[in-house]
One Martini backbone bead per residue (centre of mass of N, CA, C, O) as a GRO file, in nm:
protein
  139
    1MET     BB    1  -0.773   3.170   2.154
    2ALA     BB    2  -1.127   3.090   2.137
    3TYR     BB    3  -1.106   2.922   2.392
    4ASP     BB    4  -1.225   2.830   2.737
    5VAL     BB    5  -1.130   2.601   2.978
    6ASN     BB    6  -1.263   2.742   3.237
    7THR     BB    7  -1.559   2.631   3.176
    8LEU     BB    8  -1.442   2.389   3.308
    9LYS     BB    9  -1.528   2.271   3.640
   10ASP     BB   10  -1.454   1.961   3.595
   11ARG     BB   11  -1.334   1.652   3.525
   12ALA     BB   12  -1.582   1.544   3.376
   13GLN     BB   13  -1.594   1.770   3.165
   14CYS     BB   14  -1.315   1.716   3.053
   15LEU     BB   15  -1.367   1.425   2.959
   16THR     BB   16  -1.599   1.491   2.768
   17ALA     BB   17  -1.451   1.694   2.590
   18LYS     BB   18  -1.215   1.511   2.510
   19ALA     BB   19  -1.379   1.287   2.373
   20SER     BB   20  -1.505   1.468   2.159
   21LEU     BB   21  -1.241   1.576   2.035
   22GLU     BB   22  -1.121   1.299   1.959
   23ALA     BB   23  -1.346   1.217   1.765
   24GLU     BB   24  -1.308   1.455   1.573
   25LEU     BB   25  -1.011   1.402   1.512
   26ASP     BB   26  -1.051   1.127   1.382
   27GLY     BB   27  -1.208   1.234   1.139
   28TYR     BB   28  -0.979   1.419   1.026
   29GLN     BB   29  -0.762   1.199   1.005
   30ASN     BB   30  -0.920   1.028   0.807
   31ARG     BB   31  -0.936   1.239   0.583
   32ASP     BB   32  -0.631   1.269   0.553
   33GLN     BB   33  -0.580   0.975   0.469
   34ASN     BB   34  -0.767   0.978   0.222
   35LEU     BB   35  -0.616   1.202   0.070
   36ALA     BB   36  -0.346   1.056   0.056
   37TYR     BB   37  -0.451   0.818  -0.104
   38GLN     BB   38  -0.560   0.981  -0.342
   39ASP     BB   39  -0.288   1.102  -0.423
   40ARG     BB   40  -0.151   0.835  -0.483
   41ARG     BB   41  -0.355   0.739  -0.695
   42GLU     BB   42  -0.333   0.989  -0.885
   43GLY     BB   43  -0.033   0.953  -0.937
   44ARG     BB   44  -0.064   0.685  -1.079
   45THR     BB   45  -0.267   0.780  -1.291
   46GLY     BB   46  -0.096   1.006  -1.411
   47ALA     BB   47   0.134   0.822  -1.501
   48SER     BB   48  -0.041   0.640  -1.674
   49ASN     BB   49  -0.150   0.858  -1.866
   50ALA     BB   50   0.125   0.953  -1.970
   51SER     BB   51   0.208   0.679  -2.085
   52ARG     BB   52  -0.040   0.639  -2.271
   53LEU     BB   53   0.003   0.897  -2.434
   54ALA     BB   54   0.279   0.824  -2.547
   55THR     BB   55   0.182   0.570  -2.692
   56ALA     BB   56  -0.033   0.706  -2.870
   57THR     BB   57   0.161   0.900  -3.012
   58ASP     BB   58   0.341   0.683  -3.135
   59ARG     BB   59   0.117   0.549  -3.299
   60VAL     BB   60   0.044   0.791  -3.474
   61ASN     BB   61   0.326   0.830  -3.596
   62TYR     BB   62   0.352   0.553  -3.724
   63LEU     BB   63   0.100   0.569  -3.907
   64ASN     BB   64   0.189   0.821  -4.062
   65ASP     BB   65   0.445   0.692  -4.176
   66GLN     BB   66   0.303   0.466  -4.331
   67LEU     BB   67   0.119   0.660  -4.508
   68ALA     BB   68   0.383   0.800  -4.646
   69ARG     BB   69   0.427   0.568  -4.814
   70PRO     BB   70   0.453   0.495  -5.158
   71ASP     BB   71   0.436   0.152  -5.138
   72LEU     BB   72   0.140   0.136  -5.062
   73SER     BB   73  -0.123  -0.038  -5.037
   74ASP     BB   74  -0.460  -0.018  -5.033
   75ALA     BB   75  -0.507  -0.208  -4.793
   76ASP     BB   76  -0.300  -0.075  -4.601
   77ARG     BB   77  -0.414   0.209  -4.612
   78ASN     BB   78  -0.692   0.135  -4.491
   79ARG     BB   79  -0.588   0.011  -4.230
   80TYR     BB   80  -0.421   0.262  -4.127
   81THR     BB   81  -0.656   0.459  -4.130
   82ASP     BB   82  -0.829   0.314  -3.921
   83GLN     BB   83  -0.611   0.312  -3.697
   84LEU     BB   84  -0.580   0.623  -3.684
   85LEU     BB   85  -0.857   0.692  -3.581
   86THR     BB   86  -0.829   0.541  -3.314
   87ALA     BB   87  -0.565   0.672  -3.213
   88ASN     BB   88  -0.672   0.965  -3.209
   89TYR     BB   89  -0.896   0.915  -3.009
   90GLN     BB   90  -0.721   0.811  -2.773
   91LYS     BB   91  -0.542   1.059  -2.755
   92ALA     BB   92  -0.767   1.265  -2.696
   93ARG     BB   93  -0.868   1.137  -2.433
   94LEU     BB   94  -0.595   1.161  -2.281
   95GLN     BB   95  -0.569   1.467  -2.308
   96ASN     BB   96  -0.827   1.534  -2.151
   97ARG     BB   97  -0.745   1.405  -1.884
   98THR     BB   98  -0.491   1.578  -1.844
   99ALA     BB   99  -0.638   1.861  -1.864
  100ASP     BB  100  -0.843   1.809  -1.617
  101SER     BB  101  -0.618   1.842  -1.447
  102GLY     BB  102  -0.676   2.061  -1.215
  103GLY     BB  103  -0.775   2.355  -1.130
  104ALA     BB  104  -1.046   2.374  -0.936
  105ALA     BB  105  -1.016   2.094  -0.809
  106ALA     BB  106  -0.727   2.134  -0.703
  107PHE     BB  107  -0.782   2.383  -0.533
  108LEU     BB  108  -1.003   2.257  -0.348
  109ALA     BB  109  -0.820   2.033  -0.239
  110ASP     BB  110  -0.621   2.224  -0.102
  111VAL     BB  111  -0.823   2.358   0.087
  112ASP     BB  112  -0.914   2.100   0.229
  113SER     BB  113  -0.636   2.023   0.338
  114ASP     BB  114  -0.592   2.283   0.503
  115GLN     BB  115  -0.841   2.251   0.681
  116ILE     BB  116  -0.760   1.987   0.812
  117ASP     BB  117  -0.495   2.081   0.934
  118ALA     BB  118  -0.626   2.302   1.113
  119GLN     BB  119  -0.815   2.116   1.273
  120VAL     BB  120  -0.599   1.934   1.392
  121ALA     BB  121  -0.449   2.157   1.543
  122LEU     BB  122  -0.685   2.264   1.711
  123LEU     BB  123  -0.768   1.997   1.850
  124SER     BB  124  -0.495   1.933   1.976
  125GLY     BB  125  -0.483   2.190   2.148
  126ALA     BB  126  -0.748   2.141   2.304
  127ILE     BB  127  -0.670   1.875   2.434
  128THR     BB  128  -0.429   1.983   2.587
  129ALA     BB  129  -0.589   2.196   2.751
  130VAL     BB  130  -0.787   2.000   2.887
  131GLN     BB  131  -0.576   1.828   3.025
  132ALA     BB  132  -0.457   2.058   3.193
  133ARG     BB  133  -0.719   2.123   3.340
  134HIS     BB  134  -0.767   1.850   3.464
  135ASP     BB  135  -0.491   1.842   3.625
  136ALA     BB  136  -0.566   2.117   3.795
  137LEU     BB  137  -0.790   1.976   3.919
  138PRO     BB  138  -0.956   1.844   4.157
  139ALA     BB  139  -1.042   1.508   4.250
   0.00000   0.00000   0.00000
């Protein structure tokens, strides 16, 4: 323990310290809740991107199959070729989004989450220690 609650000389100091610690704890708990919300949101987004990528890949495969048909008219060939350009572009964009997840951003988010957990534990312990000091001091 890096702090010494014995530096708190009376109950009023304990109450002041406890109120300040609780306010700081509220801030870290709020950050923790925001990160949890963001994780849930990104999970939904990740699932959505994976689903959209699968759909885009299916579309590219379908269009390639259509273009491989020997009995295709020139008008249909031009139409499928144009559609394939768009489908390949959409597929590439979704692949880039999927590839961008993780890496440094994910690592730093993990570090931030661990930092918040450590701060919550430290502040909770300090609040408990201050309350014990408060209760041990004469009224």
